[in-house]
């Protein structure tokens, strides 16, 4: 598996991953009715942020975006988001590789920490992965995510110094 910069030609493979994740409504607070154009505007970061893909033999297995969590006085803290192809890649370490890549990128860019603003508390695979990579839950916003089968669940704010 190789992680590389996103190219516009990747959107044909990235969009089905993004669409599957947002339509499932289980892990991202994105509108499931968004067309590809809107999702593209939200997902693909403009510089100085960055978007990458994880690929194997020309097949995109996952994607990540990263950048400053906030502008101005908050710009020393990075953030990132990750999406992995359901059937082709889950359970193969793609999410971990993307997260480690984002952490390394943030360190090299001089960020002091990384913060995830909205990790769905029932997304246990992601929560546990982030914990193993040194993140802690610094707070949970109760009942702030409408899960399609579990009802309203919390969103964790997770943080780790770099």
PDB file of C-alpha atoms in Angstrom:
ATOM      1  CA  UNK A   1       0.000   0.000   0.000  1.00  0.00           C
ATOM      2  CA  UNK A   2       1.247   3.449  -0.906  1.00  0.00           C
ATOM      3  CA  UNK A   3       0.026   6.802   0.423  1.00  0.00           C
ATOM      4  CA  UNK A   4       0.370   9.669  -2.012  1.00  0.00           C
ATOM      5  CA  UNK A   5      -0.983  13.110  -2.789  1.00  0.00           C
ATOM      6  CA  UNK A   6      -4.533  13.208  -4.099  1.00  0.00           C
ATOM      7  CA  UNK A   7      -4.838  14.063  -7.805  1.00  0.00           C
ATOM      8  CA  UNK A   8      -8.093  15.232  -9.413  1.00  0.00           C
ATOM      9  CA  UNK A   9      -8.115  12.046 -11.484  1.00  0.00           C
ATOM     10  CA  UNK A  10      -8.532  10.137  -8.184  1.00  0.00           C
ATOM     11  CA  UNK A  11     -12.008  11.577  -7.581  1.00  0.00           C
ATOM     12  CA  UNK A  12     -13.593   8.810  -9.667  1.00  0.00           C
ATOM     13  CA  UNK A  13     -12.395   6.313  -7.031  1.00  0.00           C
ATOM     14  CA  UNK A  14     -12.578   8.600  -3.984  1.00  0.00           C
ATOM     15  CA  UNK A  15     -16.190   9.685  -4.520  1.00  0.00           C
ATOM     16  CA  UNK A  16     -17.668   6.164  -4.086  1.00  0.00           C
ATOM     17  CA  UNK A  17     -15.782   5.830  -0.782  1.00  0.00           C
ATOM     18  CA  UNK A  18     -16.985   9.233   0.436  1.00  0.00           C
ATOM     19  CA  UNK A  19     -20.519   8.551  -0.797  1.00  0.00           C
ATOM     20  CA  UNK A  20     -20.708   5.162   0.968  1.00  0.00           C
ATOM     21  CA  UNK A  21     -19.509   6.662   4.247  1.00  0.00           C
ATOM     22  CA  UNK A  22     -21.851   9.652   4.244  1.00  0.00           C
ATOM     23  CA  UNK A  23     -24.900   7.714   3.023  1.00  0.00           C
ATOM     24  CA  UNK A  24     -24.395   5.163   5.835  1.00  0.00           C
ATOM     25  CA  UNK A  25     -24.708   8.080   8.315  1.00  0.00           C
ATOM     26  CA  UNK A  26     -22.803   6.133  10.992  1.00  0.00           C
ATOM     27  CA  UNK A  27     -19.461   7.940  11.261  1.00  0.00           C
ATOM     28  CA  UNK A  28     -19.470  11.368   9.582  1.00  0.00           C
ATOM     29  CA  UNK A  29     -21.744  14.363  10.189  1.00  0.00           C
ATOM     30  CA  UNK A  30     -22.018  15.058   6.444  1.00  0.00           C
ATOM     31  CA  UNK A  31     -25.344  15.462   4.644  1.00  0.00           C
ATOM     32  CA  UNK A  32     -26.194  12.171   2.886  1.00  0.00           C
ATOM     33  CA  UNK A  33     -27.977  14.070   0.104  1.00  0.00           C
ATOM     34  CA  UNK A  34     -24.859  15.919  -1.031  1.00  0.00           C
ATOM     35  CA  UNK A  35     -24.037  15.509  -4.701  1.00  0.00           C
ATOM     36  CA  UNK A  36     -20.487  14.639  -5.713  1.00  0.00           C
ATOM     37  CA  UNK A  37     -19.643  18.294  -6.376  1.00  0.00           C
ATOM     38  CA  UNK A  38     -20.485  19.401  -2.839  1.00  0.00           C
ATOM     39  CA  UNK A  39     -18.700  16.433  -1.278  1.00  0.00           C
ATOM     40  CA  UNK A  40     -15.638  17.259  -3.389  1.00  0.00           C
ATOM     41  CA  UNK A  41     -15.598  20.841  -2.118  1.00  0.00           C
ATOM     42  CA  UNK A  42     -15.796  19.634   1.495  1.00  0.00           C
ATOM     43  CA  UNK A  43     -13.373  16.698   1.220  1.00  0.00           C
ATOM     44  CA  UNK A  44     -10.553  17.971  -0.973  1.00  0.00           C
ATOM     45  CA  UNK A  45      -8.409  20.374   1.063  1.00  0.00           C
ATOM     46  CA  UNK A  46      -6.898  23.440  -0.487  1.00  0.00           C
ATOM     47  CA  UNK A  47      -3.273  24.268   0.346  1.00  0.00           C
ATOM     48  CA  UNK A  48      -1.791  24.610   2.865  1.00  0.00           C
ATOM     49  CA  UNK A  49      -4.034  21.679   3.822  1.00  0.00           C
ATOM     50  CA  UNK A  50      -3.549  18.348   2.151  1.00  0.00           C
ATOM     51  CA  UNK A  51      -5.572  15.433   0.784  1.00  0.00           C
ATOM     52  CA  UNK A  52      -4.037  12.000   0.189  1.00  0.00           C
ATOM     53  CA  UNK A  53      -5.075   8.565  -1.013  1.00  0.00           C
ATOM     54  CA  UNK A  54      -3.932   5.117   0.033  1.00  0.00           C
ATOM     55  CA  UNK A  55      -3.669   2.911  -3.008  1.00  0.00           C
ATOM     56  CA  UNK A  56      -2.636  -0.577  -3.929  1.00  0.00           C
ATOM     57  CA  UNK A  57      -2.130  -1.678  -7.534  1.00  0.00           C
ATOM     58  CA  UNK A  58      -3.958   1.417  -8.799  1.00  0.00           C
ATOM     59  CA  UNK A  59      -6.984   0.911  -6.548  1.00  0.00           C
ATOM     60  CA  UNK A  60      -7.772   3.608  -3.986  1.00  0.00           C
ATOM     61  CA  UNK A  61      -8.392   1.927  -0.626  1.00  0.00           C
ATOM     62  CA  UNK A  62      -8.845   5.053   1.464  1.00  0.00           C
ATOM     63  CA  UNK A  63      -8.396   8.777   1.653  1.00  0.00           C
ATOM     64  CA  UNK A  64      -7.503  11.397   4.240  1.00  0.00           C
ATOM     65  CA  UNK A  65      -7.570  15.151   4.524  1.00  0.00           C
ATOM     66  CA  UNK A  66      -5.556  17.220   6.945  1.00  0.00           C
ATOM     67  CA  UNK A  67      -4.785  20.805   7.830  1.00  0.00           C
ATOM     68  CA  UNK A  68      -5.073  23.391  10.568  1.00  0.00           C
ATOM     69  CA  UNK A  69      -7.946  22.779  12.961  1.00  0.00           C
ATOM     70  CA  UNK A  70      -8.731  26.496  13.189  1.00  0.00           C
ATOM     71  CA  UNK A  71      -7.340  29.648  11.573  1.00  0.00           C
ATOM     72  CA  UNK A  72      -5.370  32.372  13.311  1.00  0.00           C
ATOM     73  CA  UNK A  73      -4.590  31.756  16.992  1.00  0.00           C
ATOM     74  CA  UNK A  74      -5.726  28.118  16.665  1.00  0.00           C
ATOM     75  CA  UNK A  75      -3.613  27.333  13.619  1.00  0.00           C
ATOM     76  CA  UNK A  76      -0.920  25.543  15.632  1.00  0.00           C
ATOM     77  CA  UNK A  77      -3.256  22.542  16.126  1.00  0.00           C
ATOM     78  CA  UNK A  78      -3.837  20.177  13.201  1.00  0.00           C
ATOM     79  CA  UNK A  79      -6.880  18.096  12.368  1.00  0.00           C
ATOM     80  CA  UNK A  80      -7.517  15.242   9.980  1.00  0.00           C
ATOM     81  CA  UNK A  81     -10.310  13.018   8.686  1.00  0.00           C
ATOM     82  CA  UNK A  82     -10.160   9.538   7.216  1.00  0.00           C
ATOM     83  CA  UNK A  83     -12.379   7.356   5.044  1.00  0.00           C
ATOM     84  CA  UNK A  84     -11.673   3.760   4.051  1.00  0.00           C
ATOM     85  CA  UNK A  85     -13.341   1.689   1.322  1.00  0.00           C
ATOM     86  CA  UNK A  86     -15.776  -0.723   2.938  1.00  0.00           C
ATOM     87  CA  UNK A  87     -15.283  -4.070   1.259  1.00  0.00           C
ATOM     88  CA  UNK A  88     -11.850  -3.613  -0.236  1.00  0.00           C
ATOM     89  CA  UNK A  89      -9.902  -2.230   2.675  1.00  0.00           C
ATOM     90  CA  UNK A  90     -11.436  -2.323   6.141  1.00  0.00           C
ATOM     91  CA  UNK A  91      -9.488  -4.402   8.609  1.00  0.00           C
ATOM     92  CA  UNK A  92      -6.295  -4.214   6.529  1.00  0.00           C
ATOM     93  CA  UNK A  93      -4.584  -1.337   8.351  1.00  0.00           C
ATOM     94  CA  UNK A  94      -5.508   1.344   5.830  1.00  0.00           C
ATOM     95  CA  UNK A  95      -7.014   3.667   8.436  1.00  0.00           C
ATOM     96  CA  UNK A  96      -4.005   3.247  10.718  1.00  0.00           C
ATOM     97  CA  UNK A  97      -1.586   3.970   7.857  1.00  0.00           C
ATOM     98  CA  UNK A  98      -3.529   7.092   6.888  1.00  0.00           C
ATOM     99  CA  UNK A  99      -3.639   8.325  10.491  1.00  0.00           C
ATOM    100  CA  UNK A 100       0.081   7.707  11.021  1.00  0.00           C
ATOM    101  CA  UNK A 101       0.750   9.541   7.754  1.00  0.00           C
ATOM    102  CA  UNK A 102      -1.335  12.518   8.918  1.00  0.00           C
ATOM    103  CA  UNK A 103       0.458  12.613  12.282  1.00  0.00           C
ATOM    104  CA  UNK A 104       3.847  12.537  10.577  1.00  0.00           C
ATOM    105  CA  UNK A 105       2.790  15.269   8.153  1.00  0.00           C
ATOM    106  CA  UNK A 106       1.516  17.446  11.025  1.00  0.00           C
ATOM    107  CA  UNK A 107       4.790  17.037  12.936  1.00  0.00           C
ATOM    108  CA  UNK A 108       6.832  17.987   9.867  1.00  0.00           C
ATOM    109  CA  UNK A 109       4.623  21.050   9.342  1.00  0.00           C
ATOM    110  CA  UNK A 110       5.346  22.219  12.888  1.00  0.00           C
ATOM    111  CA  UNK A 111       1.919  21.669  14.439  1.00  0.00           C
ATOM    112  CA  UNK A 112       1.948  21.332  18.228  1.00  0.00           C
ATOM    113  CA  UNK A 113      -0.949  18.877  18.456  1.00  0.00           C
ATOM    114  CA  UNK A 114      -3.694  17.129  16.516  1.00  0.00           C
ATOM    115  CA  UNK A 115      -7.366  17.316  17.424  1.00  0.00           C
ATOM    116  CA  UNK A 116     -10.356  15.445  16.057  1.00  0.00           C
ATOM    117  CA  UNK A 117     -13.512  17.472  16.576  1.00  0.00           C
ATOM    118  CA  UNK A 118     -16.286  14.948  15.947  1.00  0.00           C
ATOM    119  CA  UNK A 119     -15.500  11.254  16.425  1.00  0.00           C
ATOM    120  CA  UNK A 120     -18.797   9.390  16.741  1.00  0.00           C
ATOM    121  CA  UNK A 121     -18.599   7.576  20.080  1.00  0.00           C
ATOM    122  CA  UNK A 122     -20.151   4.409  18.623  1.00  0.00           C
ATOM    123  CA  UNK A 123     -17.415   4.213  15.961  1.00  0.00           C
ATOM    124  CA  UNK A 124     -15.450   1.982  18.308  1.00  0.00           C
ATOM    125  CA  UNK A 125     -12.900   0.860  15.709  1.00  0.00           C
ATOM    126  CA  UNK A 126     -11.840   4.461  15.083  1.00  0.00           C
ATOM    127  CA  UNK A 127     -11.934   5.451  18.757  1.00  0.00           C
ATOM    128  CA  UNK A 128      -9.732   2.497  19.715  1.00  0.00           C
ATOM    129  CA  UNK A 129      -7.315   3.122  16.837  1.00  0.00           C
ATOM    130  CA  UNK A 130      -6.927   6.763  17.831  1.00  0.00           C
ATOM    131  CA  UNK A 131      -6.369   5.778  21.447  1.00  0.00           C
ATOM    132  CA  UNK A 132      -3.644   3.318  20.399  1.00  0.00           C
ATOM    133  CA  UNK A 133      -2.027   6.167  18.464  1.00  0.00           C
ATOM    134  CA  UNK A 134      -1.896   8.372  21.558  1.00  0.00           C
ATOM    135  CA  UNK A 135      -5.152  10.335  21.406  1.00  0.00           C
ATOM    136  CA  UNK A 136      -7.339  10.870  24.445  1.00  0.00           C
ATOM    137  CA  UNK A 137     -10.996  11.777  24.629  1.00  0.00           C
ATOM    138  CA  UNK A 138     -10.997  15.242  26.151  1.00  0.00           C
ATOM    139  CA  UNK A 139     -14.763  15.606  26.037  1.00  0.00           C
ATOM    140  CA  UNK A 140     -17.949  14.242  24.565  1.00  0.00           C
ATOM    141  CA  UNK A 141     -20.804  16.343  23.259  1.00  0.00           C
ATOM    142  CA  UNK A 142     -23.837  14.305  24.305  1.00  0.00           C
ATOM    143  CA  UNK A 143     -26.497  13.237  21.816  1.00  0.00           C
ATOM    144  CA  UNK A 144     -25.049  15.432  19.072  1.00  0.00           C
ATOM    145  CA  UNK A 145     -24.978  12.861  16.258  1.00  0.00           C
ATOM    146  CA  UNK A 146     -28.133  11.263  14.854  1.00  0.00           C
ATOM    147  CA  UNK A 147     -27.088   7.652  14.204  1.00  0.00           C
ATOM    148  CA  UNK A 148     -29.500   5.842  11.846  1.00  0.00           C
ATOM    149  CA  UNK A 149     -30.031   2.818  14.118  1.00  0.00           C
ATOM    150  CA  UNK A 150     -28.799   3.845  17.569  1.00  0.00           C
ATOM    151  CA  UNK A 151     -30.486   7.215  17.764  1.00  0.00           C
ATOM    152  CA  UNK A 152     -28.696  10.233  19.166  1.00  0.00           C
ATOM    153  CA  UNK A 153     -25.169   9.442  20.318  1.00  0.00           C
ATOM    154  CA  UNK A 154     -22.236  11.553  21.432  1.00  0.00           C
ATOM    155  CA  UNK A 155     -19.376  13.047  19.493  1.00  0.00           C
ATOM    156  CA  UNK A 156     -15.924  12.775  21.068  1.00  0.00           C
ATOM    157  CA  UNK A 157     -13.329  15.494  20.850  1.00  0.00           C
ATOM    158  CA  UNK A 158      -9.981  13.688  20.752  1.00  0.00           C
ATOM    159  CA  UNK A 159      -6.538  15.222  21.135  1.00  0.00           C
ATOM    160  CA  UNK A 160      -2.867  14.346  21.258  1.00  0.00           C
ATOM    161  CA  UNK A 161       0.263  16.452  21.478  1.00  0.00           C
ATOM    162  CA  UNK A 162       2.862  16.141  18.775  1.00  0.00           C
TER     163      UNK A 162
END
